[in-house]
Amino acid sequence: MPINKNLINSHLDTDFIGRKIHLFDKLTSTNEKAHELAMAGAPEGTAVIAESQTSGKGRRGRVWFSPSGRNIYTSIILRPSISPEDAPKLTLVAAVALAEAIIESLKSFGVHSTGIKWPNDILIDKKKCAGILTEMKINSDGLVFVIIGIGINVNMDLCDIPTELKTDATSLSIELGDTLSREGILQSLYSKIENWYKRYLSEGFLPIKERWEVLSAIKGAFVRAASSVDGLHSYEEGEALGLDDEGELLIKKDDGTVIAVRTGDIAIL
Ligand code: BTN
């Protein structure tokens, strides 16, 4: 069944997130459409949803696999009065909300091993079921808007997943053996994003950091953080300790030194 906007609206308890939804059958990318709408003045909380994306964007220039009719591809416009330096923290705000929404949707099925891999992957048993791509528009006055793009593999079957992703990706329905209502997940996601976003604006980053660490799939684990800058690849390994006040991942190396990782990909070793 295609996503039904009225079903999302029917129980939506938010003040502004998802109050205006633009639903499309096919887009290049919901982030691109949200960017276009934000440039045209769309208000904070405006959400874009697509049944499929022809050029779904992942982090670090990757493609987000976006088959039709099974998953969630949504982007939300935010207009916070914060500095561009603080905008990446909104990815962690969204990651906390997304993890909670997924855990809630799986709860009644008894699937517990869900957590966040820094900065924004949601894992079930070490396989990725959702990701977040945050993009922002800045001008000479500062931050103009932020687009939070979220992809959730909801009802995709194992046979839908391309071979090269099979070992690392999963969907909620693969884990449950049952299909889920995409409208129900969107409703819960919009509500949780709004709650955590309001909390971040009123109380700062500390509550987000604390909740992120509780929901983390990597805290205490031995990890490898790989990054590439100007074509130069490097990595650091050690125990993931948690987040610092800027949302960077703290890693304790074997020699006891603690480093903060700002960008890159994490592998659990
Ligand atoms: C990642 O983990 O690499 C981030 C994936 C983000 C994918 C979503 S799908 C909806 C939105 N539109 C896009 O083009 N990308 C994000």
PDB file of C-alpha atoms and ligand atoms in Angstrom:
ATOM      1  CA  MET A   1       0.000   0.000   0.000  1.00  0.00           C
ATOM      2  CA  PRO A   2       1.329   3.497  -0.835  1.00  0.00           C
ATOM      3  CA  ILE A   3       1.959   5.844   2.087  1.00  0.00           C
ATOM      4  CA  ASN A   4      -1.277   7.555   3.127  1.00  0.00           C
ATOM      5  CA  LYS A   5      -0.782  11.159   4.287  1.00  0.00           C
ATOM      6  CA  ASN A   6      -4.116  11.188   6.120  1.00  0.00           C
ATOM      7  CA  LEU A   7      -3.086   8.177   8.174  1.00  0.00           C
ATOM      8  CA  ILE A   8       0.071  10.003   9.284  1.00  0.00           C
ATOM      9  CA  ASN A   9      -1.919  13.132  10.132  1.00  0.00           C
ATOM     10  CA  SER A  10      -4.665  11.270  11.974  1.00  0.00           C
ATOM     11  CA  HIS A  11      -2.671  10.716  15.181  1.00  0.00           C
ATOM     12  CA  LEU A  12       0.161  13.205  14.747  1.00  0.00           C
ATOM     13  CA  ASP A  13       0.731  14.989  18.068  1.00  0.00           C
ATOM     14  CA  THR A  14       3.383  17.507  16.978  1.00  0.00           C
ATOM     15  CA  ASP A  15       3.292  21.312  16.941  1.00  0.00           C
ATOM     16  CA  PHE A  16       5.232  21.767  13.709  1.00  0.00           C
ATOM     17  CA  ILE A  17       7.133  18.680  12.495  1.00  0.00           C
ATOM     18  CA  GLY A  18       5.137  16.936   9.768  1.00  0.00           C
ATOM     19  CA  ARG A  19       2.270  19.431  10.004  1.00  0.00           C
ATOM     20  CA  LYS A  20       2.883  20.121   6.315  1.00  0.00           C
ATOM     21  CA  ILE A  21       3.803  16.994   4.337  1.00  0.00           C
ATOM     22  CA  HIS A  22       4.778  16.916   0.653  1.00  0.00           C
ATOM     23  CA  LEU A  23       4.324  13.334  -0.560  1.00  0.00           C
ATOM     24  CA  PHE A  24       5.733  12.174  -3.920  1.00  0.00           C
ATOM     25  CA  ASP A  25       5.763   8.916  -5.809  1.00  0.00           C
ATOM     26  CA  LYS A  26       9.298   9.434  -7.102  1.00  0.00           C
ATOM     27  CA  LEU A  27      12.004  12.013  -6.441  1.00  0.00           C
ATOM     28  CA  THR A  28      15.719  12.198  -7.144  1.00  0.00           C
ATOM     29  CA  SER A  29      16.218  12.787  -3.414  1.00  0.00           C
ATOM     30  CA  THR A  30      13.892  13.984  -0.661  1.00  0.00           C
ATOM     31  CA  ASN A  31      16.795  16.098   0.664  1.00  0.00           C
ATOM     32  CA  GLU A  32      17.000  17.910  -2.663  1.00  0.00           C
ATOM     33  CA  LYS A  33      13.248  18.557  -2.745  1.00  0.00           C
ATOM     34  CA  ALA A  34      13.296  19.766   0.875  1.00  0.00           C
ATOM     35  CA  HIS A  35      16.193  22.093   0.006  1.00  0.00           C
ATOM     36  CA  GLU A  36      14.177  23.509  -2.913  1.00  0.00           C
ATOM     37  CA  LEU A  37      11.111  24.025  -0.675  1.00  0.00           C
ATOM     38  CA  ALA A  38      13.208  25.620   2.081  1.00  0.00           C
ATOM     39  CA  MET A  39      14.749  28.040  -0.442  1.00  0.00           C
ATOM     40  CA  ALA A  40      11.195  28.986  -1.455  1.00  0.00           C
ATOM     41  CA  GLY A  41      10.367  29.769   2.199  1.00  0.00           C
ATOM     42  CA  ALA A  42       8.742  26.563   3.471  1.00  0.00           C
ATOM     43  CA  PRO A  43       8.230  26.771   7.242  1.00  0.00           C
ATOM     44  CA  GLU A  44      10.105  24.858   9.895  1.00  0.00           C
ATOM     45  CA  GLY A  45       8.863  21.311  10.275  1.00  0.00           C
ATOM     46  CA  THR A  46       7.841  20.885   6.630  1.00  0.00           C
ATOM     47  CA  ALA A  47       8.400  17.240   5.683  1.00  0.00           C
ATOM     48  CA  VAL A  48       9.014  15.620   2.328  1.00  0.00           C
ATOM     49  CA  ILE A  49       8.318  11.921   1.753  1.00  0.00           C
ATOM     50  CA  ALA A  50       8.908   9.859  -1.393  1.00  0.00           C
ATOM     51  CA  GLU A  51       7.933   6.300  -2.283  1.00  0.00           C
ATOM     52  CA  SER A  52      11.220   5.996  -4.187  1.00  0.00           C
ATOM     53  CA  GLN A  53      14.365   7.989  -4.926  1.00  0.00           C
ATOM     54  CA  THR A  54      16.374   7.807  -8.134  1.00  0.00           C
ATOM     55  CA  SER A  55      19.492   9.406  -6.576  1.00  0.00           C
ATOM     56  CA  GLY A  56      19.064   8.868  -2.845  1.00  0.00           C
ATOM     57  CA  LYS A  57      22.061  10.390  -1.109  1.00  0.00           C
ATOM     58  CA  GLY A  58      24.018   8.701   1.664  1.00  0.00           C
ATOM     59  CA  ARG A  59      26.842  10.074   3.808  1.00  0.00           C
ATOM     60  CA  ARG A  60      30.256  10.721   2.315  1.00  0.00           C
ATOM     61  CA  GLY A  61      28.975  10.824  -1.283  1.00  0.00           C
ATOM     62  CA  ARG A  62      27.475   7.339  -1.200  1.00  0.00           C
ATOM     63  CA  VAL A  63      24.205   6.313  -2.834  1.00  0.00           C
ATOM     64  CA  TRP A  64      21.252   5.388  -0.614  1.00  0.00           C
ATOM     65  CA  PHE A  65      19.462   2.360  -2.073  1.00  0.00           C
ATOM     66  CA  SER A  66      15.843   3.539  -2.456  1.00  0.00           C
ATOM     67  CA  PRO A  67      13.485   0.966  -3.995  1.00  0.00           C
ATOM     68  CA  SER A  68       9.803   1.864  -4.355  1.00  0.00           C
ATOM     69  CA  GLY A  69       6.921   1.288  -1.970  1.00  0.00           C
ATOM     70  CA  ARG A  70       8.636  -0.483   0.914  1.00  0.00           C
ATOM     71  CA  ASN A  71      10.834   1.862   2.873  1.00  0.00           C
ATOM     72  CA  ILE A  72      10.784   5.350   4.363  1.00  0.00           C
ATOM     73  CA  TYR A  73      12.599   8.244   2.702  1.00  0.00           C
ATOM     74  CA  THR A  74      11.832  11.507   4.435  1.00  0.00           C
ATOM     75  CA  SER A  75      13.458  14.916   4.881  1.00  0.00           C
ATOM     76  CA  ILE A  76      12.532  17.591   7.406  1.00  0.00           C
ATOM     77  CA  ILE A  77      13.249  21.313   7.241  1.00  0.00           C
ATOM     78  CA  LEU A  78      14.540  22.911  10.461  1.00  0.00           C
ATOM     79  CA  ARG A  79      15.293  26.595  10.985  1.00  0.00           C
ATOM     80  CA  PRO A  80      17.108  26.735  14.346  1.00  0.00           C
ATOM     81  CA  SER A  81      18.792  29.879  15.648  1.00  0.00           C
ATOM     82  CA  ILE A  82      22.124  28.166  16.236  1.00  0.00           C
ATOM     83  CA  SER A  83      25.569  28.563  14.714  1.00  0.00           C
ATOM     84  CA  PRO A  84      26.658  26.478  11.702  1.00  0.00           C
ATOM     85  CA  GLU A  85      29.286  24.836  13.980  1.00  0.00           C
ATOM     86  CA  ASP A  86      26.492  23.431  16.150  1.00  0.00           C
ATOM     87  CA  ALA A  87      24.389  22.126  13.236  1.00  0.00           C
ATOM     88  CA  PRO A  88      26.072  18.657  13.136  1.00  0.00           C
ATOM     89  CA  LYS A  89      24.680  18.074  16.645  1.00  0.00           C
ATOM     90  CA  LEU A  90      21.236  17.961  15.025  1.00  0.00           C
ATOM     91  CA  THR A  91      22.316  14.691  13.385  1.00  0.00           C
ATOM     92  CA  LEU A  92      22.717  13.255  16.882  1.00  0.00           C
ATOM     93  CA  VAL A  93      19.364  14.747  17.942  1.00  0.00           C
ATOM     94  CA  ALA A  94      17.789  12.964  14.963  1.00  0.00           C
ATOM     95  CA  ALA A  95      19.712   9.735  15.656  1.00  0.00           C
ATOM     96  CA  VAL A  96      18.320   9.562  19.208  1.00  0.00           C
ATOM     97  CA  ALA A  97      14.770  10.157  17.912  1.00  0.00           C
ATOM     98  CA  LEU A  98      15.185   7.648  15.074  1.00  0.00           C
ATOM     99  CA  ALA A  99      16.581   4.932  17.365  1.00  0.00           C
ATOM    100  CA  GLU A 100      13.692   5.458  19.804  1.00  0.00           C
ATOM    101  CA  ALA A 101      11.110   5.323  17.000  1.00  0.00           C
ATOM    102  CA  ILE A 102      12.597   2.086  15.657  1.00  0.00           C
ATOM    103  CA  ILE A 103      12.889   0.508  19.113  1.00  0.00           C
ATOM    104  CA  GLU A 104       9.264   1.447  19.800  1.00  0.00           C
ATOM    105  CA  SER A 105       8.083  -0.126  16.548  1.00  0.00           C
ATOM    106  CA  LEU A 106       9.992  -3.352  17.294  1.00  0.00           C
ATOM    107  CA  LYS A 107       9.195  -3.491  21.016  1.00  0.00           C
ATOM    108  CA  SER A 108       6.054  -5.553  20.861  1.00  0.00           C
ATOM    109  CA  PHE A 109       7.949  -8.109  18.763  1.00  0.00           C
ATOM    110  CA  GLY A 110      10.707  -8.552  21.366  1.00  0.00           C
ATOM    111  CA  VAL A 111      13.595  -7.378  19.179  1.00  0.00           C
ATOM    112  CA  HIS A 112      15.981  -5.625  21.566  1.00  0.00           C
ATOM    113  CA  SER A 113      19.435  -5.411  20.031  1.00  0.00           C
ATOM    114  CA  THR A 114      18.909  -2.026  18.362  1.00  0.00           C
ATOM    115  CA  GLY A 115      21.411   0.795  18.787  1.00  0.00           C
ATOM    116  CA  ILE A 116      23.169   3.780  17.234  1.00  0.00           C
ATOM    117  CA  LYS A 117      26.550   3.509  15.562  1.00  0.00           C
ATOM    118  CA  TRP A 118      28.284   6.869  15.541  1.00  0.00           C
ATOM    119  CA  PRO A 119      27.276   9.230  14.228  1.00  0.00           C
ATOM    120  CA  ASN A 120      23.939   8.230  12.814  1.00  0.00           C
ATOM    121  CA  ASP A 121      23.516   4.615  11.703  1.00  0.00           C
ATOM    122  CA  ILE A 122      20.836   2.564  13.393  1.00  0.00           C
ATOM    123  CA  LEU A 123      21.850  -1.061  13.755  1.00  0.00           C
ATOM    124  CA  ILE A 124      19.939  -4.210  14.574  1.00  0.00           C
ATOM    125  CA  ASP A 125      22.347  -7.001  15.471  1.00  0.00           C
ATOM    126  CA  LYS A 126      25.225  -5.114  13.838  1.00  0.00           C
ATOM    127  CA  LYS A 127      23.357  -4.644  10.534  1.00  0.00           C
ATOM    128  CA  LYS A 128      22.246  -1.204   9.382  1.00  0.00           C
ATOM    129  CA  CYS A 129      18.511  -0.575   9.035  1.00  0.00           C
ATOM    130  CA  ALA A 130      18.481   3.251   8.903  1.00  0.00           C
ATOM    131  CA  GLY A 131      20.679   6.287   8.302  1.00  0.00           C
ATOM    132  CA  ILE A 132      20.602  10.066   8.463  1.00  0.00           C
ATOM    133  CA  LEU A 133      22.035  12.676   6.116  1.00  0.00           C
ATOM    134  CA  THR A 134      22.082  16.216   7.502  1.00  0.00           C
ATOM    135  CA  GLU A 135      22.689  19.085   5.095  1.00  0.00           C
ATOM    136  CA  MET A 136      22.634  22.808   5.770  1.00  0.00           C
ATOM    137  CA  LYS A 137      22.335  26.154   4.032  1.00  0.00           C
ATOM    138  CA  ILE A 138      24.580  28.924   5.312  1.00  0.00           C
ATOM    139  CA  ASN A 139      24.849  32.560   4.253  1.00  0.00           C
ATOM    140  CA  SER A 140      26.861  35.528   5.519  1.00  0.00           C
ATOM    141  CA  ASP A 141      24.463  35.876   8.485  1.00  0.00           C
ATOM    142  CA  GLY A 142      24.939  32.245   9.537  1.00  0.00           C
ATOM    143  CA  LEU A 143      22.726  29.190   9.388  1.00  0.00           C
ATOM    144  CA  VAL A 144      19.634  29.609   7.207  1.00  0.00           C
ATOM    145  CA  PHE A 145      18.144  26.113   7.421  1.00  0.00           C
ATOM    146  CA  VAL A 146      19.019  22.489   8.033  1.00  0.00           C
ATOM    147  CA  ILE A 147      17.647  19.472   6.188  1.00  0.00           C
ATOM    148  CA  ILE A 148      17.470  16.233   8.164  1.00  0.00           C
ATOM    149  CA  GLY A 149      17.174  13.364   5.684  1.00  0.00           C
ATOM    150  CA  ILE A 150      16.233   9.954   7.046  1.00  0.00           C
ATOM    151  CA  GLY A 151      16.102   6.602   5.302  1.00  0.00           C
ATOM    152  CA  ILE A 152      14.627   3.555   7.067  1.00  0.00           C
ATOM    153  CA  ASN A 153      14.587   0.069   5.569  1.00  0.00           C
ATOM    154  CA  VAL A 154      11.107  -0.926   6.679  1.00  0.00           C
ATOM    155  CA  ASN A 155       9.457  -3.644   4.589  1.00  0.00           C
ATOM    156  CA  MET A 156      12.288  -4.527   2.210  1.00  0.00           C
ATOM    157  CA  ASP A 157      12.850  -8.287   1.776  1.00  0.00           C
ATOM    158  CA  LEU A 158      16.261  -9.920   1.824  1.00  0.00           C
ATOM    159  CA  CYS A 159      15.969 -10.561  -1.917  1.00  0.00           C
ATOM    160  CA  ASP A 160      15.453  -6.796  -2.516  1.00  0.00           C
ATOM    161  CA  ILE A 161      18.841  -5.957  -1.010  1.00  0.00           C
ATOM    162  CA  PRO A 162      21.691  -5.756  -3.543  1.00  0.00           C
ATOM    163  CA  THR A 163      24.379  -8.431  -3.051  1.00  0.00           C
ATOM    164  CA  GLU A 164      27.070  -5.925  -2.081  1.00  0.00           C
ATOM    165  CA  LEU A 165      24.892  -4.624   0.811  1.00  0.00           C
ATOM    166  CA  LYS A 166      23.573  -7.978   2.044  1.00  0.00           C
ATOM    167  CA  THR A 167      26.171  -8.559   4.761  1.00  0.00           C
ATOM    168  CA  ASP A 168      25.777  -5.064   6.256  1.00  0.00           C
ATOM    169  CA  ALA A 169      22.131  -4.086   5.690  1.00  0.00           C
ATOM    170  CA  THR A 170      18.811  -5.294   6.991  1.00  0.00           C
ATOM    171  CA  SER A 171      15.213  -4.090   7.261  1.00  0.00           C
ATOM    172  CA  LEU A 172      12.736  -4.035  10.119  1.00  0.00           C
ATOM    173  CA  SER A 173      10.558  -6.647   8.396  1.00  0.00           C
ATOM    174  CA  ILE A 174      13.520  -9.001   7.840  1.00  0.00           C
ATOM    175  CA  GLU A 175      14.264  -8.842  11.562  1.00  0.00           C
ATOM    176  CA  LEU A 176      10.618  -9.280  12.592  1.00  0.00           C
ATOM    177  CA  GLY A 177       9.377 -11.650   9.953  1.00  0.00           C
ATOM    178  CA  ASP A 178       6.407  -9.313   9.596  1.00  0.00           C
ATOM    179  CA  THR A 179       5.573  -6.058   7.807  1.00  0.00           C
ATOM    180  CA  LEU A 180       5.112  -2.746   9.598  1.00  0.00           C
ATOM    181  CA  SER A 181       2.968   0.349   9.002  1.00  0.00           C
ATOM    182  CA  ARG A 182       5.170   3.060   7.498  1.00  0.00           C
ATOM    183  CA  GLU A 183       2.644   5.694   8.568  1.00  0.00           C
ATOM    184  CA  GLY A 184       2.904   4.569  12.203  1.00  0.00           C
ATOM    185  CA  ILE A 185       6.702   4.806  12.126  1.00  0.00           C
ATOM    186  CA  LEU A 186       6.617   8.248  10.477  1.00  0.00           C
ATOM    187  CA  GLN A 187       4.179   9.528  13.086  1.00  0.00           C
ATOM    188  CA  SER A 188       6.342   8.306  15.934  1.00  0.00           C
ATOM    189  CA  LEU A 189       9.525   9.575  14.239  1.00  0.00           C
ATOM    190  CA  TYR A 190       8.166  13.113  13.694  1.00  0.00           C
ATOM    191  CA  SER A 191       6.930  13.269  17.273  1.00  0.00           C
ATOM    192  CA  LYS A 192      10.251  12.095  18.734  1.00  0.00           C
ATOM    193  CA  ILE A 193      12.299  14.421  16.525  1.00  0.00           C
ATOM    194  CA  GLU A 194      10.201  17.355  17.677  1.00  0.00           C
ATOM    195  CA  ASN A 195      10.583  16.393  21.359  1.00  0.00           C
ATOM    196  CA  TRP A 196      14.361  15.960  21.198  1.00  0.00           C
ATOM    197  CA  TYR A 197      14.816  19.026  19.000  1.00  0.00           C
ATOM    198  CA  LYS A 198      12.856  21.202  21.463  1.00  0.00           C
ATOM    199  CA  ARG A 199      14.911  19.744  24.299  1.00  0.00           C
ATOM    200  CA  TYR A 200      18.162  20.499  22.503  1.00  0.00           C
ATOM    201  CA  LEU A 201      17.093  24.122  21.890  1.00  0.00           C
ATOM    202  CA  SER A 202      15.971  24.662  25.481  1.00  0.00           C
ATOM    203  CA  GLU A 203      18.482  22.566  27.483  1.00  0.00           C
ATOM    204  CA  GLY A 204      21.508  22.256  25.221  1.00  0.00           C
ATOM    205  CA  PHE A 205      23.422  19.185  24.090  1.00  0.00           C
ATOM    206  CA  LEU A 206      23.877  17.351  27.434  1.00  0.00           C
ATOM    207  CA  PRO A 207      20.513  15.484  27.491  1.00  0.00           C
ATOM    208  CA  ILE A 208      21.094  14.418  23.866  1.00  0.00           C
ATOM    209  CA  LYS A 209      24.606  13.199  24.646  1.00  0.00           C
ATOM    210  CA  GLU A 210      23.364  11.211  27.659  1.00  0.00           C
ATOM    211  CA  ARG A 211      20.510   9.602  25.738  1.00  0.00           C
ATOM    212  CA  TRP A 212      22.756   8.901  22.731  1.00  0.00           C
ATOM    213  CA  GLU A 213      25.200   7.051  24.970  1.00  0.00           C
ATOM    214  CA  VAL A 214      22.403   4.916  26.451  1.00  0.00           C
ATOM    215  CA  LEU A 215      21.202   4.058  22.942  1.00  0.00           C
ATOM    216  CA  SER A 216      24.708   3.552  21.572  1.00  0.00           C
ATOM    217  CA  ALA A 217      25.571   0.261  19.893  1.00  0.00           C
ATOM    218  CA  ILE A 218      29.293   0.977  20.244  1.00  0.00           C
ATOM    219  CA  LYS A 219      29.983   2.444  23.695  1.00  0.00           C
ATOM    220  CA  GLY A 220      32.519   0.170  25.364  1.00  0.00           C
ATOM    221  CA  ALA A 221      33.222  -1.726  22.124  1.00  0.00           C
ATOM    222  CA  PHE A 222      36.566  -1.889  20.331  1.00  0.00           C
ATOM    223  CA  VAL A 223      36.173   0.097  17.117  1.00  0.00           C
ATOM    224  CA  ARG A 224      38.095   1.293  14.094  1.00  0.00           C
ATOM    225  CA  ALA A 225      37.431   4.864  12.915  1.00  0.00           C
ATOM    226  CA  ALA A 226      38.443   5.279   9.279  1.00  0.00           C
ATOM    227  CA  SER A 227      38.621   8.647   7.579  1.00  0.00           C
ATOM    228  CA  SER A 228      39.983  10.044   4.368  1.00  0.00           C
ATOM    229  CA  VAL A 229      41.057  13.646   3.978  1.00  0.00           C
ATOM    230  CA  ASP A 230      42.224  14.920   0.577  1.00  0.00           C
ATOM    231  CA  GLY A 231      42.488  11.325  -0.650  1.00  0.00           C
ATOM    232  CA  LEU A 232      44.652  10.305   2.309  1.00  0.00           C
ATOM    233  CA  HIS A 233      43.204   7.348   4.211  1.00  0.00           C
ATOM    234  CA  SER A 234      43.892   6.879   7.891  1.00  0.00           C
ATOM    235  CA  TYR A 235      42.379   5.057  10.818  1.00  0.00           C
ATOM    236  CA  GLU A 236      42.438   4.918  14.573  1.00  0.00           C
ATOM    237  CA  GLU A 237      41.479   1.964  16.763  1.00  0.00           C
ATOM    238  CA  GLY A 238      40.481   1.685  20.391  1.00  0.00           C
ATOM    239  CA  GLU A 239      37.624   1.531  22.870  1.00  0.00           C
ATOM    240  CA  ALA A 240      34.644   3.791  22.121  1.00  0.00           C
ATOM    241  CA  LEU A 241      34.108   5.803  25.309  1.00  0.00           C
ATOM    242  CA  GLY A 242      31.142   7.953  24.267  1.00  0.00           C
ATOM    243  CA  LEU A 243      30.673  11.516  23.031  1.00  0.00           C
ATOM    244  CA  ASP A 244      32.413  14.740  23.969  1.00  0.00           C
ATOM    245  CA  ASP A 245      30.488  18.001  24.381  1.00  0.00           C
ATOM    246  CA  GLU A 246      30.734  18.670  20.640  1.00  0.00           C
ATOM    247  CA  GLY A 247      29.275  15.298  19.638  1.00  0.00           C
ATOM    248  CA  GLU A 248      32.626  13.896  18.547  1.00  0.00           C
ATOM    249  CA  LEU A 249      33.331  10.248  19.291  1.00  0.00           C
ATOM    250  CA  LEU A 250      35.933   9.655  22.006  1.00  0.00           C
ATOM    251  CA  ILE A 251      38.214   6.667  21.431  1.00  0.00           C
ATOM    252  CA  LYS A 252      40.727   5.352  23.968  1.00  0.00           C
ATOM    253  CA  LYS A 253      43.721   3.901  22.172  1.00  0.00           C
ATOM    254  CA  ASP A 254      45.817   0.985  23.457  1.00  0.00           C
ATOM    255  CA  ASP A 255      48.493   3.399  24.698  1.00  0.00           C
ATOM    256  CA  GLY A 256      45.877   5.085  26.913  1.00  0.00           C
ATOM    257  CA  THR A 257      45.552   8.316  24.928  1.00  0.00           C
ATOM    258  CA  VAL A 258      42.029   9.515  24.180  1.00  0.00           C
ATOM    259  CA  ILE A 259      41.267  11.027  20.788  1.00  0.00           C
ATOM    260  CA  ALA A 260      38.126  12.728  19.469  1.00  0.00           C
ATOM    261  CA  VAL A 261      36.886  11.620  16.046  1.00  0.00           C
ATOM    262  CA  ARG A 262      35.032  14.286  14.088  1.00  0.00           C
ATOM    263  CA  THR A 263      34.259  12.529  10.769  1.00  0.00           C
ATOM    264  CA  GLY A 264      34.568   9.089   9.261  1.00  0.00           C
ATOM    265  CA  ASP A 265      33.182   5.583   9.371  1.00  0.00           C
ATOM    266  CA  ILE A 266      33.190   3.325  12.386  1.00  0.00           C
ATOM    267  CA  ALA A 267      33.611  -0.435  12.266  1.00  0.00           C
ATOM    268  CA  ILE A 268      32.945  -2.550  15.348  1.00  0.00           C
ATOM    269  CA  LEU A 269      35.905  -4.952  15.687  1.00  0.00           C
TER     270      LEU A 269
HETATM  271  C1  BTN B   1      23.693   7.305   5.414  1.00  0.00           C
HETATM  272  O1  BTN B   1      23.608   6.512   6.341  1.00  0.00           O
HETATM  273  O2  BTN B   1      24.616   7.246   4.584  1.00  0.00           O
HETATM  274  C2  BTN B   1      22.662   8.381   5.289  1.00  0.00           C
HETATM  275  C3  BTN B   1      21.480   7.904   4.496  1.00  0.00           C
HETATM  276  C4  BTN B   1      20.382   8.941   4.371  1.00  0.00           C
HETATM  277  C5  BTN B   1      19.325   8.524   3.380  1.00  0.00           C
HETATM  278  C6  BTN B   1      18.137   9.425   3.397  1.00  0.00           C
HETATM  279  S1  BTN B   1      16.783   8.774   2.479  1.00  0.00           S
HETATM  280  C7  BTN B   1      15.933  10.289   2.659  1.00  0.00           C
HETATM  281  C8  BTN B   1      16.960  11.398   2.502  1.00  0.00           C
HETATM  282  N1  BTN B   1      17.120  11.755   1.108  1.00  0.00           N
HETATM  283  C9  BTN B   1      18.324  11.415   0.637  1.00  0.00           C
HETATM  284  O3  BTN B   1      18.715  11.601  -0.537  1.00  0.00           O
HETATM  285  N2  BTN B   1      19.061  10.879   1.628  1.00  0.00           N
HETATM  286  C10 BTN B   1      18.336  10.838   2.872  1.00  0.00           C
END
